[in-house]
Coordinates of C-alpha atoms and ligand atoms in Angstrom, one line a residue:
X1 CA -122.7 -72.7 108.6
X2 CA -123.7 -73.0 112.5
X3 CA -123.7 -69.9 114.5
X4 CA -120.0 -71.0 116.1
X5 CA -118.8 -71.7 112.9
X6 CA -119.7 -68.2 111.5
X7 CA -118.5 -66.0 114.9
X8 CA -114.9 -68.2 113.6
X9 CA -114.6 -67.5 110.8
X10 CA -115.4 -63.6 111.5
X11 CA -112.6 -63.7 114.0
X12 CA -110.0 -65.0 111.3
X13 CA -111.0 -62.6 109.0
X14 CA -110.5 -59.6 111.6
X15 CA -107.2 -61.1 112.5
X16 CA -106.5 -61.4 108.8
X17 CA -107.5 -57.7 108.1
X18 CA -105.9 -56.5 111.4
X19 CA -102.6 -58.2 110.7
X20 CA -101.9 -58.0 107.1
X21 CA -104.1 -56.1 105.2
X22 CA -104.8 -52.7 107.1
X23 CA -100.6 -52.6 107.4
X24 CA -100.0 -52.3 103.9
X25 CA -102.3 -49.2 103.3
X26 CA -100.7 -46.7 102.6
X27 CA -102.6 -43.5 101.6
X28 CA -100.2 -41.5 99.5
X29 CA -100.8 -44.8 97.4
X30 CA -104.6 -44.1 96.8
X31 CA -104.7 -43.8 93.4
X32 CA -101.9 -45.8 92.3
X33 CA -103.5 -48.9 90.1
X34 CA -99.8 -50.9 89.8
X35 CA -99.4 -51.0 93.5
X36 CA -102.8 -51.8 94.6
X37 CA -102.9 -54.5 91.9
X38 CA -99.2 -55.8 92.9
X39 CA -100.3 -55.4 97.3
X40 CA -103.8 -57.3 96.4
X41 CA -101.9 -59.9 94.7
X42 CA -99.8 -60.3 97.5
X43 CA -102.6 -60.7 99.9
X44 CA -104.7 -62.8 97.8
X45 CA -102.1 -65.1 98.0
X46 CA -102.0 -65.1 101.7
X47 CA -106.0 -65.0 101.9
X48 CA -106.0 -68.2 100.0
X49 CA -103.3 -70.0 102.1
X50 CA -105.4 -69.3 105.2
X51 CA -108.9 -70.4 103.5
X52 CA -110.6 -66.9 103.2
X53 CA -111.3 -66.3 99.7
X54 CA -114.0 -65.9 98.1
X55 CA -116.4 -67.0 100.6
X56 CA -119.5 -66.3 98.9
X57 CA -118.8 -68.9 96.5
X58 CA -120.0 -72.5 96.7
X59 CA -117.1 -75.1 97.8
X60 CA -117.0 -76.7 94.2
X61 CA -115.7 -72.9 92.6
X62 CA -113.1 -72.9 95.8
X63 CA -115.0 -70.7 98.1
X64 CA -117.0 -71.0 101.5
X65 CA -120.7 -71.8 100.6
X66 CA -122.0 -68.5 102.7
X67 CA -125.3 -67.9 102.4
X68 CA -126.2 -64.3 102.5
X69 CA -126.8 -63.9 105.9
X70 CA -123.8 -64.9 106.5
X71 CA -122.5 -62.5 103.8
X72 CA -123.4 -59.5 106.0
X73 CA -120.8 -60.3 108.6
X74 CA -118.0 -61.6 106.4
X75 CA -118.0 -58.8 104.0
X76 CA -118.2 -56.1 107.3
X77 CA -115.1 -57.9 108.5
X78 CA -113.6 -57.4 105.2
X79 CA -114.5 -54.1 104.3
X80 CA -113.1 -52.2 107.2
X81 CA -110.0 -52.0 105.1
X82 CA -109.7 -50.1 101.7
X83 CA -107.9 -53.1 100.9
X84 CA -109.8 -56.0 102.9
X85 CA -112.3 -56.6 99.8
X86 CA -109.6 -57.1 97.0
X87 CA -107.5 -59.7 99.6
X88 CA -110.3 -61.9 99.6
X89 CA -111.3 -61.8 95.9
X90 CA -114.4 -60.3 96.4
X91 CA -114.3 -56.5 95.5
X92 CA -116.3 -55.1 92.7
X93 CA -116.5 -55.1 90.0
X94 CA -115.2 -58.5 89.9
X95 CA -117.7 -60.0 92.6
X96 CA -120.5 -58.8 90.6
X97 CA -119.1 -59.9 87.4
X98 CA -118.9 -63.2 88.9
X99 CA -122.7 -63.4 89.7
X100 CA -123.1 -62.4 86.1
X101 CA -120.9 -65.0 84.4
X102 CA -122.8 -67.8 86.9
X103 CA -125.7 -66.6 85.9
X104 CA -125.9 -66.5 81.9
X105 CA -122.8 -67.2 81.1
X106 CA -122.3 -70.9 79.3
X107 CA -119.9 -73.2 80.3
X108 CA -117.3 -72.8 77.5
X109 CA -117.8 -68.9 78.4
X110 CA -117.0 -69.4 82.1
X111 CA -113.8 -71.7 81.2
X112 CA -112.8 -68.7 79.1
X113 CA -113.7 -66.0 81.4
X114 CA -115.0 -67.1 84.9
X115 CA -112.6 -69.3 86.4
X116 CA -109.3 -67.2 86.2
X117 CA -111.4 -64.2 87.4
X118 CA -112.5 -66.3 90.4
X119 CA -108.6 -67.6 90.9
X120 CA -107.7 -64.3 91.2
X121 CA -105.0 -64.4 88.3
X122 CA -107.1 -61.2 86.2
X123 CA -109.4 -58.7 87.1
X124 CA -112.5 -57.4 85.0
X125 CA -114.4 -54.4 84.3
X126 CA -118.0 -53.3 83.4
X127 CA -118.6 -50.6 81.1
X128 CA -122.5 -50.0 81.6
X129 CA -122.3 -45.7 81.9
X130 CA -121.7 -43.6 79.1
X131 CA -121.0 -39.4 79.4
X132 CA -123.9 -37.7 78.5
X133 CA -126.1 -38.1 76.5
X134 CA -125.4 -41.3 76.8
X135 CA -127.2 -44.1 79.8
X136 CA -126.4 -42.9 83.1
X137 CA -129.2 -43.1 85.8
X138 CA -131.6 -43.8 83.4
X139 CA -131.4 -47.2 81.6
X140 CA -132.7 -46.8 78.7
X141 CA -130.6 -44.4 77.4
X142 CA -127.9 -46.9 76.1
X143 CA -126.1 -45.3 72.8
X144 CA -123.9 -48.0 72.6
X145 CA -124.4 -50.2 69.3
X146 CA -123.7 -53.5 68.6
X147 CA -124.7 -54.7 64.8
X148 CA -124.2 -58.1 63.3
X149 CA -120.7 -57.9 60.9
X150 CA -117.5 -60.0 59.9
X151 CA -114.6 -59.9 61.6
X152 CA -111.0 -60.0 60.1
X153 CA -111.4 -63.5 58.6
X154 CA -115.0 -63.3 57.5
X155 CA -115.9 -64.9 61.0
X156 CA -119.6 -64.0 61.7
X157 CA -119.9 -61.8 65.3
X158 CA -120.9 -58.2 66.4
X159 CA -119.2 -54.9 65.8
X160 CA -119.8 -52.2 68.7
X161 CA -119.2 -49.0 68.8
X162 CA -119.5 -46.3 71.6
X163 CA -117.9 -44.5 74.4
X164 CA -118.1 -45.3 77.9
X165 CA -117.3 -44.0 80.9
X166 CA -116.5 -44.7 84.9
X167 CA -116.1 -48.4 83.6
X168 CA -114.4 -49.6 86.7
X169 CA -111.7 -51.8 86.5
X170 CA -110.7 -51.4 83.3
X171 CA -107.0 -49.8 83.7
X172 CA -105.4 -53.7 83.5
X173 CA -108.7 -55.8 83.3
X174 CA -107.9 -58.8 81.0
X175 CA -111.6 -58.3 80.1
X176 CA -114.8 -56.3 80.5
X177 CA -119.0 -56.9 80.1
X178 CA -120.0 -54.5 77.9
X179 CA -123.7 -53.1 78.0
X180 CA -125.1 -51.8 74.7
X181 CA -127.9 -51.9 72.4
X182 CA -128.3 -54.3 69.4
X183 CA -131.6 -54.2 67.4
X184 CA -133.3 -56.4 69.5
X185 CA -132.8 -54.3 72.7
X186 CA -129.8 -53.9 75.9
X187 CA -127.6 -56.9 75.6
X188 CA -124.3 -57.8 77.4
X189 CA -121.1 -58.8 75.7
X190 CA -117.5 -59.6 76.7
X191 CA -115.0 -57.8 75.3
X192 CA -111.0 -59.0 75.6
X193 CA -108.7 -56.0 76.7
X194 CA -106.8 -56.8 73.8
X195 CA -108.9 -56.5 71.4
X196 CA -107.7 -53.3 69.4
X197 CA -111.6 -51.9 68.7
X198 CA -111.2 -52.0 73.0
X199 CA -109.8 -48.5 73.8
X200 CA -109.0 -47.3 76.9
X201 CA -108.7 -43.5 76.7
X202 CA -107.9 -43.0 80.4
X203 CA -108.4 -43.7 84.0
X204 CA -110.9 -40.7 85.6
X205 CA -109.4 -39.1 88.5
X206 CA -112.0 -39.5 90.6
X207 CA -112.8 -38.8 94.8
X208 CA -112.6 -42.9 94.7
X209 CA -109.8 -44.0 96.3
X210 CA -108.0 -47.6 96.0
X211 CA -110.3 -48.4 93.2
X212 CA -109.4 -51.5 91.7
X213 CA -108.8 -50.9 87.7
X214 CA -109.5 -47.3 88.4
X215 CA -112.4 -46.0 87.0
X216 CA -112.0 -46.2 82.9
X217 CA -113.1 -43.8 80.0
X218 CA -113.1 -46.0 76.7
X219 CA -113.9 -45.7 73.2
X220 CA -115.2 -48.8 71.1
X221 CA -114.7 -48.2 67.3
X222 CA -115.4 -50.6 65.1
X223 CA -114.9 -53.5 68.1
X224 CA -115.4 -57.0 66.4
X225 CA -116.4 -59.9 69.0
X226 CA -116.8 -63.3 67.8
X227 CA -120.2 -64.5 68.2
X228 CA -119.4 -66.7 71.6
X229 CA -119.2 -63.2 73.0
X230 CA -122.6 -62.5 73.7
X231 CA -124.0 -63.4 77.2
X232 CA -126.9 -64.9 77.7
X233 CA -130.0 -63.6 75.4
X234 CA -130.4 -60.5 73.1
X235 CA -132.8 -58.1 74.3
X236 CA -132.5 -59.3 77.8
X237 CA -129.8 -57.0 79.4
X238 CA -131.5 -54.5 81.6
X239 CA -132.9 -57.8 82.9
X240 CA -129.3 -58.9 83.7
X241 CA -128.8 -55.3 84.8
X242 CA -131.2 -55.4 87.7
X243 CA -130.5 -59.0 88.7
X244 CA -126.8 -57.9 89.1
X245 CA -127.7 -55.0 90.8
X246 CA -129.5 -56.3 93.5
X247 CA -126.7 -58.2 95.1
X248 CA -124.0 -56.0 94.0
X249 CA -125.8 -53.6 96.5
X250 CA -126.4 -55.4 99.0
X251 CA -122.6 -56.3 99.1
X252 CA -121.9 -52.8 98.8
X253 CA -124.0 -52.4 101.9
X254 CA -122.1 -55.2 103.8
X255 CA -118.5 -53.9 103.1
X256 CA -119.7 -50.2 104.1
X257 CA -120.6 -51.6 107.1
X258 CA -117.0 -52.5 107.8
X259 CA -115.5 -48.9 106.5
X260 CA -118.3 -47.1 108.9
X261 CA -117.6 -49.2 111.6
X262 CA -114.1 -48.6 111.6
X263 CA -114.7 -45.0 111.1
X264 CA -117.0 -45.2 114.6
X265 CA -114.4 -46.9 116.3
X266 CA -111.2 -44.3 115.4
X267 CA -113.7 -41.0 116.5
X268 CA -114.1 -43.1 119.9
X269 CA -110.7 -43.5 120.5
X270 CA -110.1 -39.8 119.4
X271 CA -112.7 -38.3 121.8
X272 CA -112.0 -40.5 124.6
X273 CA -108.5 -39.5 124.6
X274 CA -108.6 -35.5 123.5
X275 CA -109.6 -32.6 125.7
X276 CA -111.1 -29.2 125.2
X277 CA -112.8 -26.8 127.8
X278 CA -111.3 -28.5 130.5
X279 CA -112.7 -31.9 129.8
X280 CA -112.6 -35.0 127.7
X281 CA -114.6 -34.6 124.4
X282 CA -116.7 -37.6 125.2
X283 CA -118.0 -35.7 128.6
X284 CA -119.4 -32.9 126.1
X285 CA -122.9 -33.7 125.4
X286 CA -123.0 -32.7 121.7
X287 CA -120.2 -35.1 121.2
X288 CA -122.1 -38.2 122.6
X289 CA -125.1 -37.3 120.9
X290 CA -123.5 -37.7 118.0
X291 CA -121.5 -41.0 118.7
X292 CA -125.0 -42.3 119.7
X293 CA -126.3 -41.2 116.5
X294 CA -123.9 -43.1 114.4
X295 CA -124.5 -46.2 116.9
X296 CA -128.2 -45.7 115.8
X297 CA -127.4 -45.4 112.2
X298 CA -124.6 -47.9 112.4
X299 CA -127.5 -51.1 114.1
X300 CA -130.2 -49.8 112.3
X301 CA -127.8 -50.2 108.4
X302 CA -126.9 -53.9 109.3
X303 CA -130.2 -54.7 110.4
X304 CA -131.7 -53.5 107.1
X305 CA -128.9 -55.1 105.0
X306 CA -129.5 -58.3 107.2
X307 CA -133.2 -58.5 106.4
X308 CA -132.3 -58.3 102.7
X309 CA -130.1 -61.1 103.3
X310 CA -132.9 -63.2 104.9
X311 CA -134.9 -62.7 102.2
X312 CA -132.6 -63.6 99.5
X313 CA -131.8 -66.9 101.6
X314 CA -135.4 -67.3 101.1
X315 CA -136.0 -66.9 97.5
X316 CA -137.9 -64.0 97.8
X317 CA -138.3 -60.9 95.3
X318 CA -136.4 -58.2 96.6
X319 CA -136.7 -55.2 93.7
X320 CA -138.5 -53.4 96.1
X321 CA -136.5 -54.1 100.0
X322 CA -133.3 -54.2 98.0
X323 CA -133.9 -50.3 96.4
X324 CA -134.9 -49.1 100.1
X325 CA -131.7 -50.8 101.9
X326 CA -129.2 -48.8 99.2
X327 CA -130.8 -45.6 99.9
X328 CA -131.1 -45.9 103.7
X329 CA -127.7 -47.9 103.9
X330 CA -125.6 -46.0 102.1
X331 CA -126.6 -42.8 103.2
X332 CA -126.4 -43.7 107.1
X333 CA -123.2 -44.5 106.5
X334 CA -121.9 -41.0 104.6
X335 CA -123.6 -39.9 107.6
X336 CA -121.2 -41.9 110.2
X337 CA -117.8 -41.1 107.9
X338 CA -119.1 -37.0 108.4
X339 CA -119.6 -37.3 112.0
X340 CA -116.4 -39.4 112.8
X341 CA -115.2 -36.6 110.0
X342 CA -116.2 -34.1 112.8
X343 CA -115.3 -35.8 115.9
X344 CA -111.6 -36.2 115.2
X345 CA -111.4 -32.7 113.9
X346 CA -107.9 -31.6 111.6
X347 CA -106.7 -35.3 112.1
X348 CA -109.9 -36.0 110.2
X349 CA -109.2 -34.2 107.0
X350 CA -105.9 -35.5 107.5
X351 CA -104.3 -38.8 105.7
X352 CA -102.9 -39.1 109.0
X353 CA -106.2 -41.1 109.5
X354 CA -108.7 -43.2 107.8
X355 CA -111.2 -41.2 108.4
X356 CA -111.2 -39.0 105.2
X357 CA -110.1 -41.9 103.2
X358 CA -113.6 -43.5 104.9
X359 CA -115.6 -40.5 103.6
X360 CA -114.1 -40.8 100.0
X361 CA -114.7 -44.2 99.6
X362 CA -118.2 -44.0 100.9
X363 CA -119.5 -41.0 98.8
X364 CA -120.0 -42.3 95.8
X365 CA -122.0 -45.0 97.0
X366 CA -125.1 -42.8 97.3
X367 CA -125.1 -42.5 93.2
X368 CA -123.3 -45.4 91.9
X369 CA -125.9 -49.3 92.0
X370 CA -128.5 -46.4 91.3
X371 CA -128.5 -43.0 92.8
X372 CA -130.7 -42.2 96.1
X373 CA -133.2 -40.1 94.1
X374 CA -133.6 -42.7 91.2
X375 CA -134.3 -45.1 94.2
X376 CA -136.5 -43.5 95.8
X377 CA -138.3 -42.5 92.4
X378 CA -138.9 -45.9 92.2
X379 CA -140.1 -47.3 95.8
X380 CA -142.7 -44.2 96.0
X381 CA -144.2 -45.0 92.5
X382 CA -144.2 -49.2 94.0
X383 CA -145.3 -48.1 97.3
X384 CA -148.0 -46.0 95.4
X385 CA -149.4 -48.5 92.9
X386 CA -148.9 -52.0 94.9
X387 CA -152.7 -52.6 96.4
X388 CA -151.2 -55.7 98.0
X389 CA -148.5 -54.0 99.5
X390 CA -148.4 -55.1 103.5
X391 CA -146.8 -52.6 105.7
X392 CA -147.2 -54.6 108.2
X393 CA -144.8 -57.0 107.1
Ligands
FAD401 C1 -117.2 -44.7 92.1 C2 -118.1 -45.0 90.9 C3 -118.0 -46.2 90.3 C4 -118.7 -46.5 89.2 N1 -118.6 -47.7 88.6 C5 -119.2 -48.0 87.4 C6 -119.0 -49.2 86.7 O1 -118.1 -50.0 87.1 N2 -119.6 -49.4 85.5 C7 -120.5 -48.5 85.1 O2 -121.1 -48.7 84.0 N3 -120.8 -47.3 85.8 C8 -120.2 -47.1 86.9 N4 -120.4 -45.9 87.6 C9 -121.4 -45.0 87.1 C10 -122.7 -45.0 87.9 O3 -123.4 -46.2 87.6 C11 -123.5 -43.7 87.4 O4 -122.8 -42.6 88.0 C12 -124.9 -43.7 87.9 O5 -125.7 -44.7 87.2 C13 -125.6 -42.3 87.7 O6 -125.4 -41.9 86.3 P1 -124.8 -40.5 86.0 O7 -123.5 -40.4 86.7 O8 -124.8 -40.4 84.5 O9 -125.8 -39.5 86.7 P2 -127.0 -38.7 86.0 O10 -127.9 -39.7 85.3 O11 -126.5 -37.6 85.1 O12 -127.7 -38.1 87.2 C14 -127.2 -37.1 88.0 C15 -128.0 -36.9 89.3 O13 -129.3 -36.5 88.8 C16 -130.3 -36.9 89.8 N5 -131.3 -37.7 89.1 C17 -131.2 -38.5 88.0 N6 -132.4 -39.1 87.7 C18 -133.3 -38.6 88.6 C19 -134.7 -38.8 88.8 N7 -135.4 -39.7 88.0 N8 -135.3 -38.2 89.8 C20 -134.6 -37.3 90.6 N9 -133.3 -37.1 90.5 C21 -132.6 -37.7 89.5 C22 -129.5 -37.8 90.8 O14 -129.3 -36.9 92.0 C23 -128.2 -38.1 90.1 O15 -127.2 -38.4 91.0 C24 -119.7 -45.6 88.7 C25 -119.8 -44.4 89.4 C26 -119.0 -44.1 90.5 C27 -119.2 -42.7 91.1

């Protein structure tokens, strides 16, 4: 897509978002899973009658054919709303379980699974986490078993059993991607909502606002799965794991962009408007030292999530650029929401305004794709051992 083409279709996105979708938030909503499933319907509806959704999908599975760069202004378009993501089919964790299902699923699985995900008409869930002592940060931890059994019929297949938790989606999902351990090592499965060793305990009230599917606690007791269940290869599922993670973060990255954005422009208004000591708040200095600051943060977060981009449009590796953009994005942007937090004051820890709703909504990013600490675990032991490594570069 040419340069014109792209500032276009931004613009019809931002009307979309202005017009429809950032009308029908409605905060005392937040954590009501019916009504953000029945508004995202609605809007779905309308993004596909104006040609928006799912742009980061090639033309022949009904979407855009963005390339990643182009991603990265999309998705900021989108994500300024709580709601902007869902409208164009391309929140998580159905976005990422999309990626996944392209990328191992077969084709009998994707008719089964992929294709009404990508039409909109269910929504998923992935149930990776477990409470303690169970995986959380650290991967290999998976307690989650999956052995080789019969199901009801004598059909061959996989019973699982564990308990997982902070599986998002999974209040409604028609199906999740499981994450356990079979004797060969980590290995991904689907399991149907329906199916009765599938159960979902509860939805954990979280700081997450208008999370799609909430975020579920579920046991899995005796959970038989034919063997067409299984994605892709056994033993191969922390593989999958970090393939999926690198662009789930870097679309978490672009939709931030959107929420921090909006949260700049709200604390402009607010201080260009409100007085205090005899003069505007954007006359104080300590007030534009910290909209500059957010401006710094704010260029400097797209032009690392952009340079990831470039380099997936390239083919490159990105273990490494992709682990330093999550850390640096997502915490320059808890660092915008807290100072638009400050600038606007009460109205700020009001739900008079998005601004706290930003701050929710943003928090978790800095543990969630990998917490900030894990990260940068990671990138010092790389940056440490890589002789070729070219800082230069
Ligand atoms: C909003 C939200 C949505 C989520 N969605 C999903 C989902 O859809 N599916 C899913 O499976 N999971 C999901 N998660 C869970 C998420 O992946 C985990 O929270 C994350 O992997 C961290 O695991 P944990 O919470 O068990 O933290 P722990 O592993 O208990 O770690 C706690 C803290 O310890 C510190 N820490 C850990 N390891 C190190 C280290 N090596 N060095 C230094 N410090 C360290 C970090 O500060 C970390 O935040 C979600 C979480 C949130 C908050």
């Amino acid at each position: 897509m040419d340069a014109l083409a792209l500032q276009q279709l931004c613009e019809r996105v931002r009307s979309f978002i202005d017009e429809c979708v950032i009308p029908r938030e409605d905060m005392s909503r937040a954590h009501d899973i019916g009504w953000l499933d029945a508004t995202t319907k609605e809007l779905r509806a309308e993004a596909d009658r104006r040609g928006l959704a799912v742009p980061q999908l090639a033309p022949r599975l009904g979407g855009l054919g963005l390339n990643w760069v182009s991603c990265v202004d999309v998705f900021a378009q989108a994500g300024r709303s709580f709601l902007g993501a869902g409208a164009l089919g391309c929140a998580a964790p159905d976005q990422p379980n999309i990626d996944t299902l392209l990328q191992i699923a077969t084709p009998a699985q994707q008719r089964r699974w992929l294709d009404p995900l990508i039409a909109g008409r269910v929504r998923s869930a992935f149930a990776m986490t477990e409470p303690a002592p169970g995986v959380g940060s650290d991967p290999r931890m998976i307690q989650t078993r999956a052995r080789r059994g019969r199901g009801p019929g004598g059909e061959p297949g996989w019973i699982l059993d564990g308990h997982k938790w902070f599986s998002s989606g999974a209040v409604g999902a028609a199906f999740a991607l499981v994450v356990v351990r079979a004797d060969e090592g980590p290995s991904w499965f689907v399991v149907d909502a329906d199916n009765p060793g599938w159960q979902l305990q509860r939805s954990v009230a979280s700081i997450d606002p208008f999370a799609y599917g909430g975020h579920g606690e579920v046991v899995l007791r005796d959970c038989f799965v034919a063997e067409d269940a299984l994605l892709g290869e056994l033993g191969q599922g922390l593989v999958y794991a970090q393939l999926r993670l690198e662009g789930a973060r870097l679309f978490h990255c672009m939709r931030g962009l959107g929420l921090a954005a909006r949260a700049m422009d709200f604390a402009h208004d607010y201080v260009l408007k409100r007085e205090s000591f005899g003069a505007r708040l954007s006359e104080h200095q300590q007030v534009q030292a910290m909209v500059a600051d957010s401006q710094i943060d704010l260029y400097s977060a797209r032009l690392v999530t952009t340079d990831v981009a470039l380099r997936l449009d390239r083919g490159d590796s990105i273990r490494h650029e992709s682990s330093m953009a999550k850390v640096f994005v997502s915490e320059a942007l808890c660092r915008i929401a807290d100072r638009a937090a400050q600038l606007t004051g009460a109205l700020g820890m009001s739900d008079d305004a998005p601004i706290a709703m930003i701050n929710r909504k943003l928090r978790p990013f800095r543990i969630y794709d990998g917490a900030s600490e894990v990260h940068r675990a990671a990138i010092g032991k790389r940056a440490l051992m890589r002789t070729n490594l070219d800082n230069t570069r």
